[in-house]
Tab-separated table of C-alpha atoms in Angstrom:
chain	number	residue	atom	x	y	z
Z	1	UNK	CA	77.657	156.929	22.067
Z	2	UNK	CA	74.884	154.064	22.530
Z	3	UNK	CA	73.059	153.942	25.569
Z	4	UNK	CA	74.100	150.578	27.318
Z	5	UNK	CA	72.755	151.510	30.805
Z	6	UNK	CA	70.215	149.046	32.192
Z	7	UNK	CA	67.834	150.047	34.320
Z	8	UNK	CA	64.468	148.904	35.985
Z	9	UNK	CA	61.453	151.041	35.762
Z	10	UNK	CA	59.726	151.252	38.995
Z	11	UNK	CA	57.390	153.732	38.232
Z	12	UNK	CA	55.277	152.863	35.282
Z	13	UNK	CA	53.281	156.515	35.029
Z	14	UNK	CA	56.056	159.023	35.421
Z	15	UNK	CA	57.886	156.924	33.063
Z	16	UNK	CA	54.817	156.581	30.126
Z	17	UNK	CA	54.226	160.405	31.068
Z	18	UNK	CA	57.564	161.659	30.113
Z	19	UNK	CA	58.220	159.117	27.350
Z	20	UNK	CA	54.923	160.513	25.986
Z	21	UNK	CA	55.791	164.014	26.872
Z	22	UNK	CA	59.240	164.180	24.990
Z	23	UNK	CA	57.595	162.770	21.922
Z	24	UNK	CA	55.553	166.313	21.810
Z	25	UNK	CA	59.002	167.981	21.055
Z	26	UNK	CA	59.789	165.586	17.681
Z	27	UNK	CA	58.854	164.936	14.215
Z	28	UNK	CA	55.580	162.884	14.573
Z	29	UNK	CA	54.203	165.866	16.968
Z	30	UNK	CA	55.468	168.509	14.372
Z	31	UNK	CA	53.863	166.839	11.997
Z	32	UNK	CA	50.483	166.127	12.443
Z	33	UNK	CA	49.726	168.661	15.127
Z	34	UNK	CA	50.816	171.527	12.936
Z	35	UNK	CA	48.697	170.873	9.873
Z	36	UNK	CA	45.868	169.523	12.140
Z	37	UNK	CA	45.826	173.120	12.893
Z	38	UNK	CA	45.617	174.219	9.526
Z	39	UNK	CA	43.249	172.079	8.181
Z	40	UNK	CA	40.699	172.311	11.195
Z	41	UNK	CA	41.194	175.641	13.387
Z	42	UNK	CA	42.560	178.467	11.403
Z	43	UNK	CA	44.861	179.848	9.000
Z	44	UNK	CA	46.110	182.462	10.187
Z	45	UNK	CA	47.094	180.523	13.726
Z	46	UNK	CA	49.223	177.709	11.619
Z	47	UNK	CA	51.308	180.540	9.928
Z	48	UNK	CA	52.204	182.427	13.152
Z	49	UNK	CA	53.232	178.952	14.608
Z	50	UNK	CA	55.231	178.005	11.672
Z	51	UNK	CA	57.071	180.886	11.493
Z	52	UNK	CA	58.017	180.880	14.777
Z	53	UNK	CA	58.758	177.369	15.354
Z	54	UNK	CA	60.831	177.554	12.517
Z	55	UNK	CA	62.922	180.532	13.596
Z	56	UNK	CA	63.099	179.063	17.355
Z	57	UNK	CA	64.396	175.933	16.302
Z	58	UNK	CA	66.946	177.215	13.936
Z	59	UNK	CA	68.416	179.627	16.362
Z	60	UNK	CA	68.332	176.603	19.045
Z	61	UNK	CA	69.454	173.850	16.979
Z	62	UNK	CA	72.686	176.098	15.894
Z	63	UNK	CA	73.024	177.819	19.238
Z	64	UNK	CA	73.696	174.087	20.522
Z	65	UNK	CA	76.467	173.252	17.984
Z	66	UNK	CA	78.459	176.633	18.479
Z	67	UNK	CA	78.273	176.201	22.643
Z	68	UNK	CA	79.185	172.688	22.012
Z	69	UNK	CA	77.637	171.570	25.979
Z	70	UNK	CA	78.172	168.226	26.138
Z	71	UNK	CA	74.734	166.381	27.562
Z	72	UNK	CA	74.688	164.543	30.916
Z	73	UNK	CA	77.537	161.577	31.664
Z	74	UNK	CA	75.701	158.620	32.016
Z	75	UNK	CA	76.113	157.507	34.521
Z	76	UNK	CA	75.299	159.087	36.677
Z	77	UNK	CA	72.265	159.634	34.699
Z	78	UNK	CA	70.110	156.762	32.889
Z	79	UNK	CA	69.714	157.825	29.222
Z	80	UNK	CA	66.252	156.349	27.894
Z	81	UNK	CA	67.004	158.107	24.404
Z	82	UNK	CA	69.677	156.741	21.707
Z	83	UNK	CA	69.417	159.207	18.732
Z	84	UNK	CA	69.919	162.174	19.964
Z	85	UNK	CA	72.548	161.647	22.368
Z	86	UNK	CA	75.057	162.186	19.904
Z	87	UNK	CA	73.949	165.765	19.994
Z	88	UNK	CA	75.351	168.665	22.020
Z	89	UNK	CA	73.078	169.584	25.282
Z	90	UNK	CA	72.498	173.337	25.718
Z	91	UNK	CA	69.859	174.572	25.044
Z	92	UNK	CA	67.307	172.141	25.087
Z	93	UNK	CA	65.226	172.204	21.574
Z	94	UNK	CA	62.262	169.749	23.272
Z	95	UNK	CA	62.111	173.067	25.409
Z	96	UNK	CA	62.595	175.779	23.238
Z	97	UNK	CA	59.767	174.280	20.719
Z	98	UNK	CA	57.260	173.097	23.454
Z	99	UNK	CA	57.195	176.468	24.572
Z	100	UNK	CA	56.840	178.334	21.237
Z	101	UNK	CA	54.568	176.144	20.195
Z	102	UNK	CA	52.694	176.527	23.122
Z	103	UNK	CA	52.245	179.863	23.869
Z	104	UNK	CA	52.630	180.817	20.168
Z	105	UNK	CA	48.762	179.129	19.897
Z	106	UNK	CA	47.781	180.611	23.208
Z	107	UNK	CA	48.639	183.926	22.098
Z	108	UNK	CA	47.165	183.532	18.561
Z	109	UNK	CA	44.139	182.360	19.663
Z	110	UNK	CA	42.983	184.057	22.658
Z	111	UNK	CA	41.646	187.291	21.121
Z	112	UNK	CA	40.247	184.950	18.249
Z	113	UNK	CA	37.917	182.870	20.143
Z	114	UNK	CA	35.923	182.161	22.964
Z	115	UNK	CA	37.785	180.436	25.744
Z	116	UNK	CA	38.917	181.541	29.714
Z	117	UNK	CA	42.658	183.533	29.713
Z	118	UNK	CA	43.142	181.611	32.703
Z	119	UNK	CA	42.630	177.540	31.527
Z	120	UNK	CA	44.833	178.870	27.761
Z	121	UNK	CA	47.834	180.294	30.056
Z	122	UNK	CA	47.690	177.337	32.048
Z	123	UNK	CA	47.238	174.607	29.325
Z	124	UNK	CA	50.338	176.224	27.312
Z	125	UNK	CA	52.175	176.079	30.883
Z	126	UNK	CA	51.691	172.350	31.524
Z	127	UNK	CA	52.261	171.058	27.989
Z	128	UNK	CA	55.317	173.305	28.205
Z	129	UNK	CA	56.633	171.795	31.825
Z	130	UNK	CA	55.888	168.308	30.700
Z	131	UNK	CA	57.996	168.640	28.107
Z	132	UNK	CA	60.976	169.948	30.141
Z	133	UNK	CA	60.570	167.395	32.774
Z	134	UNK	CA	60.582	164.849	30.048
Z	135	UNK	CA	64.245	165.931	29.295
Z	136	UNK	CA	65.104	165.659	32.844
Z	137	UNK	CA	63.873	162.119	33.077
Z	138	UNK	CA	64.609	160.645	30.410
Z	139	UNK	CA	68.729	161.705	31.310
Z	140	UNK	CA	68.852	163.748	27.937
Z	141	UNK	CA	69.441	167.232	29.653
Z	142	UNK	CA	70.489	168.970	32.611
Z	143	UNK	CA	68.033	171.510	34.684
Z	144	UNK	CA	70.288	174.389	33.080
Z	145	UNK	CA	69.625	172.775	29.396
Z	146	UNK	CA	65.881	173.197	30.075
Z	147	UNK	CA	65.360	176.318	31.671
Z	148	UNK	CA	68.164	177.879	29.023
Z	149	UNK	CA	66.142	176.353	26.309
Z	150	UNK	CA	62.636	177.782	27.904
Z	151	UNK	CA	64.279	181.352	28.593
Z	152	UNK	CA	65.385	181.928	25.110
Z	153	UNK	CA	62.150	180.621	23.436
Z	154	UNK	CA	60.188	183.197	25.446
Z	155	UNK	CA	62.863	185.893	24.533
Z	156	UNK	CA	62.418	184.615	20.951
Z	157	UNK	CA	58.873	184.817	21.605
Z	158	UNK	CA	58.673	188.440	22.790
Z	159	UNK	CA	60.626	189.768	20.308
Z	160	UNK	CA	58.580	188.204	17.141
Z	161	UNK	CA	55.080	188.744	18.789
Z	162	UNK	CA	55.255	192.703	17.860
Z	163	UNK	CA	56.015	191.893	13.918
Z	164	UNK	CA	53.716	188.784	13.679
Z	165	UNK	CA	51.178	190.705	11.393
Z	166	UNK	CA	53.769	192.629	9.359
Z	167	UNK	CA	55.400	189.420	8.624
Z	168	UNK	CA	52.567	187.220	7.957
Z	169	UNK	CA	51.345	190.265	5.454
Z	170	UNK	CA	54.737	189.888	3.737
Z	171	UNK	CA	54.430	186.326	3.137
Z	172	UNK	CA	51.070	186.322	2.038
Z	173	UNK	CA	51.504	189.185	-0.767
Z	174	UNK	CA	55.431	190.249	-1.649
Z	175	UNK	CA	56.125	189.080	-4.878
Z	176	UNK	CA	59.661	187.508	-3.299
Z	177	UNK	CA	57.853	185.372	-1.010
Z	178	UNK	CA	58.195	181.836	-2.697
Z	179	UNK	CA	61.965	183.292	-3.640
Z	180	UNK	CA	63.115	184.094	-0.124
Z	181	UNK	CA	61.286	181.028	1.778
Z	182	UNK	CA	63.456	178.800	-0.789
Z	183	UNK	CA	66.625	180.894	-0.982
Z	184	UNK	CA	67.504	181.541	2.710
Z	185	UNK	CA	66.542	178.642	4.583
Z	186	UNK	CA	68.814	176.247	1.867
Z	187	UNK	CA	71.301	178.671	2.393
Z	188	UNK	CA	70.888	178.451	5.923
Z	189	UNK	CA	71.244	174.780	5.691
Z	190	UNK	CA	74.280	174.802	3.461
Z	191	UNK	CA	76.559	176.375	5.546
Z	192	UNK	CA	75.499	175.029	9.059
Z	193	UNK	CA	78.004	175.111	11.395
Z	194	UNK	CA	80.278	171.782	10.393
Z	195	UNK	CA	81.452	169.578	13.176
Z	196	UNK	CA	84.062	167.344	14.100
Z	197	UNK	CA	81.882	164.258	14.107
Z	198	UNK	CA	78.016	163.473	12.613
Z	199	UNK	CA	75.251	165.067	14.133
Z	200	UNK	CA	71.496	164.636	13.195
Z	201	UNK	CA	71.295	168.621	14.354
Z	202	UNK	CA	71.664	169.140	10.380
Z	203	UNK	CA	69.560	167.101	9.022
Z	204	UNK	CA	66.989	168.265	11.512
Z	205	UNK	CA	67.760	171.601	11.124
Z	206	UNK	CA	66.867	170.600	7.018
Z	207	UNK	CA	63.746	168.883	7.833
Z	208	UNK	CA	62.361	172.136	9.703
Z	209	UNK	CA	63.453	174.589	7.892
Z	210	UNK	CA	62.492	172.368	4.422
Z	211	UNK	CA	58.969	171.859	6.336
Z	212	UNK	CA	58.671	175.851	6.925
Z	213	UNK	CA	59.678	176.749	3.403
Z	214	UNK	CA	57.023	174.642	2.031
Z	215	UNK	CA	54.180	175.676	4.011
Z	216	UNK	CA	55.053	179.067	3.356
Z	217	UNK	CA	55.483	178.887	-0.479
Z	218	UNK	CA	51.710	177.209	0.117
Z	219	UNK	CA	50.482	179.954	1.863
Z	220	UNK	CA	51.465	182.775	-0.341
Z	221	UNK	CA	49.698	180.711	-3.630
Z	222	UNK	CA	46.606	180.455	-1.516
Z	223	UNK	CA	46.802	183.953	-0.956
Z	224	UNK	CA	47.752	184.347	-4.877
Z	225	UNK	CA	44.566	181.898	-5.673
Z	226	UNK	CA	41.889	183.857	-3.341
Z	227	UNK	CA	41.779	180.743	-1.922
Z	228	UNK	CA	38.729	180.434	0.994
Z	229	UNK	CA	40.380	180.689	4.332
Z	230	UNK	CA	37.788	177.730	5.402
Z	231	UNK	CA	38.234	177.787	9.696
Z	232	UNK	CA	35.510	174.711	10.644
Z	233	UNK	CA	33.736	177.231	13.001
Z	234	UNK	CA	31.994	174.736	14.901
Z	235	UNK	CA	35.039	172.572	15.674
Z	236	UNK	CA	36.597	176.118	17.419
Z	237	UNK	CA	37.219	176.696	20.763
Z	238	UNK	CA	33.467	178.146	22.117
Z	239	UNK	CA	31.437	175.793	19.849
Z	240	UNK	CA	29.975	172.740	20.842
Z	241	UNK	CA	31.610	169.911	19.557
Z	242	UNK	CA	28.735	167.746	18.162
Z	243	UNK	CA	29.318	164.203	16.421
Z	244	UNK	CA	29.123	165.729	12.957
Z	245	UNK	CA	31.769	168.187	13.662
Z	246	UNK	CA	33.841	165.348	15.331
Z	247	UNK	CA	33.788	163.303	12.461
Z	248	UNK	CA	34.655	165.993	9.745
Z	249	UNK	CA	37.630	167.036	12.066
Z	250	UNK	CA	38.669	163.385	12.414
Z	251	UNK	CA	38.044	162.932	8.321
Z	252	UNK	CA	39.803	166.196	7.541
Z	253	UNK	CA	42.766	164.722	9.230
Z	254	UNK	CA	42.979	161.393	8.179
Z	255	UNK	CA	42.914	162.390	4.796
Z	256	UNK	CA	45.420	164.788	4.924
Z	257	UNK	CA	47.364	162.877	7.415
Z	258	UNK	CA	47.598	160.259	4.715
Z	259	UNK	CA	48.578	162.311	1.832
Z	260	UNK	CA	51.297	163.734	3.830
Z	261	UNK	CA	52.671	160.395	4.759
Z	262	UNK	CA	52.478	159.485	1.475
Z	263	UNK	CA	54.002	162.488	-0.113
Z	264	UNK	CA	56.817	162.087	2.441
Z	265	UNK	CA	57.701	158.600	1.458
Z	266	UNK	CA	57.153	158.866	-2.491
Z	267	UNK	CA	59.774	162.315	-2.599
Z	268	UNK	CA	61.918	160.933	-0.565
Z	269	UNK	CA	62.636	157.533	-2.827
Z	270	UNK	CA	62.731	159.537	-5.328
Z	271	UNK	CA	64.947	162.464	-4.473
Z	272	UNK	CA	67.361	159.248	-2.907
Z	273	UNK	CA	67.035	157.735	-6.313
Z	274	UNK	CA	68.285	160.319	-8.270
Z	275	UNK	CA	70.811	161.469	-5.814
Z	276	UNK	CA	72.010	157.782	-5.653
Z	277	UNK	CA	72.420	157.822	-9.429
Z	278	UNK	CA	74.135	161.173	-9.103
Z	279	UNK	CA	76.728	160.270	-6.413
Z	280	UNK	CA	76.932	156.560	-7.088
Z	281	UNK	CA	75.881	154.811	-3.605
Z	282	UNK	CA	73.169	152.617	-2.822
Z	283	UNK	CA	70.025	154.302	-1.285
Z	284	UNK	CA	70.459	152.136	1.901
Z	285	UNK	CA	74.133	153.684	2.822
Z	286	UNK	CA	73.492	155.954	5.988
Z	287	UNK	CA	77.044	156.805	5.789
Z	288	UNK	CA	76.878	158.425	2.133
Z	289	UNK	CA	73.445	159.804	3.071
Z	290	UNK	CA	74.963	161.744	5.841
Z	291	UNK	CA	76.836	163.440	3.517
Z	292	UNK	CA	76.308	167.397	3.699
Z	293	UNK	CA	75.773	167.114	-0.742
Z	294	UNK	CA	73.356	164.327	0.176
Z	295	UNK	CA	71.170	164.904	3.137
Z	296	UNK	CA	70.762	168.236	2.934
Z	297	UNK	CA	68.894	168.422	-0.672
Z	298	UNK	CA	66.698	164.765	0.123
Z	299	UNK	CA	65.559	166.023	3.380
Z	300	UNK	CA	64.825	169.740	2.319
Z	301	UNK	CA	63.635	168.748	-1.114
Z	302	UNK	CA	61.436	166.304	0.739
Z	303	UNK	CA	60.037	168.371	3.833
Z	304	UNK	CA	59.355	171.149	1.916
Z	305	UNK	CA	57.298	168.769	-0.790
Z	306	UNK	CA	55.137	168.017	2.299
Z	307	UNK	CA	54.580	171.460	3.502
Z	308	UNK	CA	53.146	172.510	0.217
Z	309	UNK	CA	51.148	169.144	-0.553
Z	310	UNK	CA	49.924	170.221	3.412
Z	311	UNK	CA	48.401	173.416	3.043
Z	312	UNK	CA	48.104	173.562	-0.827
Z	313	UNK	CA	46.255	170.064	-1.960
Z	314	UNK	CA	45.095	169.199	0.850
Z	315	UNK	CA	42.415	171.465	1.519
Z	316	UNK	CA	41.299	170.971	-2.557
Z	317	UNK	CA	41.321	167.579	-1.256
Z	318	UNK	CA	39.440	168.318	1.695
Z	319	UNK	CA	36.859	170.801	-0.926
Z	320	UNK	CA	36.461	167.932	-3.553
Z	321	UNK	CA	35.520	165.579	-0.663
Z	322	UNK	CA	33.027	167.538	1.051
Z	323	UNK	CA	34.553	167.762	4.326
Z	324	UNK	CA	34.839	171.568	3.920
C-alpha cells in the first residue's frame, strides 16, 4: 500500500537526521561507501565487510519473508517511506546492515591502525543507533523490528569474526573461487522464497548478492594478477590528512564513483535489451520486469558487472591516472 498519510513536520532536525540516517541502510550508501573503502583505506577491510554484509543481508532479507511480520498500521504510525512498505517488517535490514557494517570496520580496523578503542566502539555505536531510530521515525518498523534486526546482526557477527581469515584466504587463492561466488548466490536468488504478492525483497536480495559476487570474483583475479594491494597510507586513520592526500582521496573516488555509475547504467540497458528481445516486452514494463526470469538475471548480471569494474578496473584506472 501507498502512503496517503499527511502529516506536518514540526521538527525540522530530528526529521533531516533520520531521513539522512535511514539512507545509510540503502543502495546509494552501499554503494559508494563500500568501494570508497576499497579504493582509499584497505583491501583487506572491504573484503571482510563484503562478505559479511552480504551474508547478513541475505539471512535478513529471507528471514523477513518466511516470518511474514507485517510492518506498523498506519495509522497509528506516519509512514515517511513508500517503497519498502510493501515489504514484511521483522527483522529490520536498515538494522541488521548498519550494524555489520559498522562494527565489521571497527573490528577490522582497530588492530590495523592507529586510532582510540574507545571513539571506534563508540562511532560504530552511534552510526548503528541512528540508523535504528531512523526506522522508528520514519513509521517503517516497530522497536521489536529493530532490536531483532540489531541482535541477529551481532549474532551473525560473532559467529563469522572467528573464520574471517580462513575465508578471506579461500577467496583469494581456491581455484573454485570465481565458480562458487557465481554459482551459489544465483542459486540463492533463484529459488527465494516466492510470495503471494511482489516484493522488492528479491530483487534486493539480487542486487546484494550480484554486488558481492562481483567484488569477490575481483578480488580473487587481483590476487591471481599479484596485483599491489595499494592502502593510501597517509589518508589512514593516524596520518595527518594534508590537502594532497585530500584531493587524491576525493579524485580516487570520483573517478571510480563515475565508472561505477556508468557501468551500472550501460549493463543494465543492455542486459534489459536483450532480455526484452528474449521475452518480448518493452524495457519500460515494471510489471514484466518483476518477473522472477526477468529481474533476477538484469539485476544480478548488472550488480555483479559493477563489483568487478569496482575493485578490478578501477584501481588500473586509478594506476594509469596517477592517483595511486
Amino acid at each position: 500500500q501507498s502512503c496517503t498519510q499527511k502529516y506536518i513536520v514540526k521538527n525540522y532536525f530530528y526529521y533531516y537526521l533520520f531521513k539522512f540516517s535511514a539512507a545509510l541502510g540503502e543502495e546509494i550508501f552501499y554503494i559508494t561507501f563500500l568501494p570508497f573503502t576499497y579504493w582509499n583505506i584497505d583491501h583487506s577491510v572491504s573484503r571482510r565487510m563484503i562478505i559479511v554484509w552480504s551474508i547478513v543481508m541475505y539471512i535478513g532479507q529471507v528471514s523477513k519473508d518466511i516470518l511474514k511480520w507485517p510492518r506498523p498500521l498506519s495509522p497509528p504510525v506516519v509512514k515517511l517511506e513508500m517503497r519498502t512498505n510493501a515489504e514484511y517488517g521483522m527483522p529490520s535490514t536498515h538494522a541488521m546492515a548498519a550494524t555489520a557494517i559498522s562494527f565489521s570496520f571497527f573490528i577490522a580496523t582497530i588492530n590495523l591502525y592507529k586510532y582510540p578503542f574507545e571513539l571506534g566502539l563508540v562511532a560504530a555505536f552511534v552510526f548503528s543507533t541512528l540508523v535504528c531510530l531512523s526506522r522508528l521515525y520514519t513509521g517503517m518498523h516497530t522497536v521489536l523490528d529493530v532490536i531483532g534486526g540489531a541482535l541477529i546482526s551481532a549474532v551473525l557477527l560473532v559467529l563469522l569474526y572467528p573464520a574471517w581469515d580462513t575465508i578471506d584466504h579461500l577467496l583469494l587463492t581456491s581455484p573454485f573461487c570465481p565458480l562458487f561466488s557465481i554459482v551459489v548466490p544465483l542459486a540463492l536468488c533463484y529459488n527465494y522464497p516466492k510470495l503471494d504478492y511482489y516484493s522488492p525483497t528479491r530483487g534486493d536480495t539480487t542486487t546484494i548478492l550480484g554486488a558481492a559476487a562481483g567484488a569477490t570474483v575481483g578480488f580473487w583475479l587481483n590476487n591471481q594478477c599479484a596485483a599491489p594491494a595499494y592502502t593510501g597510507k597517509s589518508a589512514q586513520p593516524g596520518f595527518p590528512l594534508t590537502s594532497s592526500t585530500v584531493v587524491f582521496v576525493l579524485a580516487r573516488f570520483s573517478v571510480g564513483i563515475l565508472v561505477v555509475l556508468l557501468t551500472r547504467w550501460v549493463t543494465k540497458s543492455a542486459v534489459l535489451g536483450m532480455l526484452g528481445h528474449r521475452y518480448r516486452f518493452p524495457i519500460r514494463d515494471l510489471e514484466a520486469r518483476r518477473r522472477l526470469e526477468v529481474e533476477v538475471p538484469y539485476k544480478f548480471v548488472t550488480y555483479s558487472s559493477v563489483g568487478l569494474m569496482a575493485t578490478v578496473v578501477v584501481p588500473r584506472l586509478h594506476e594509469l591516472l596517477g592517483l595511486m
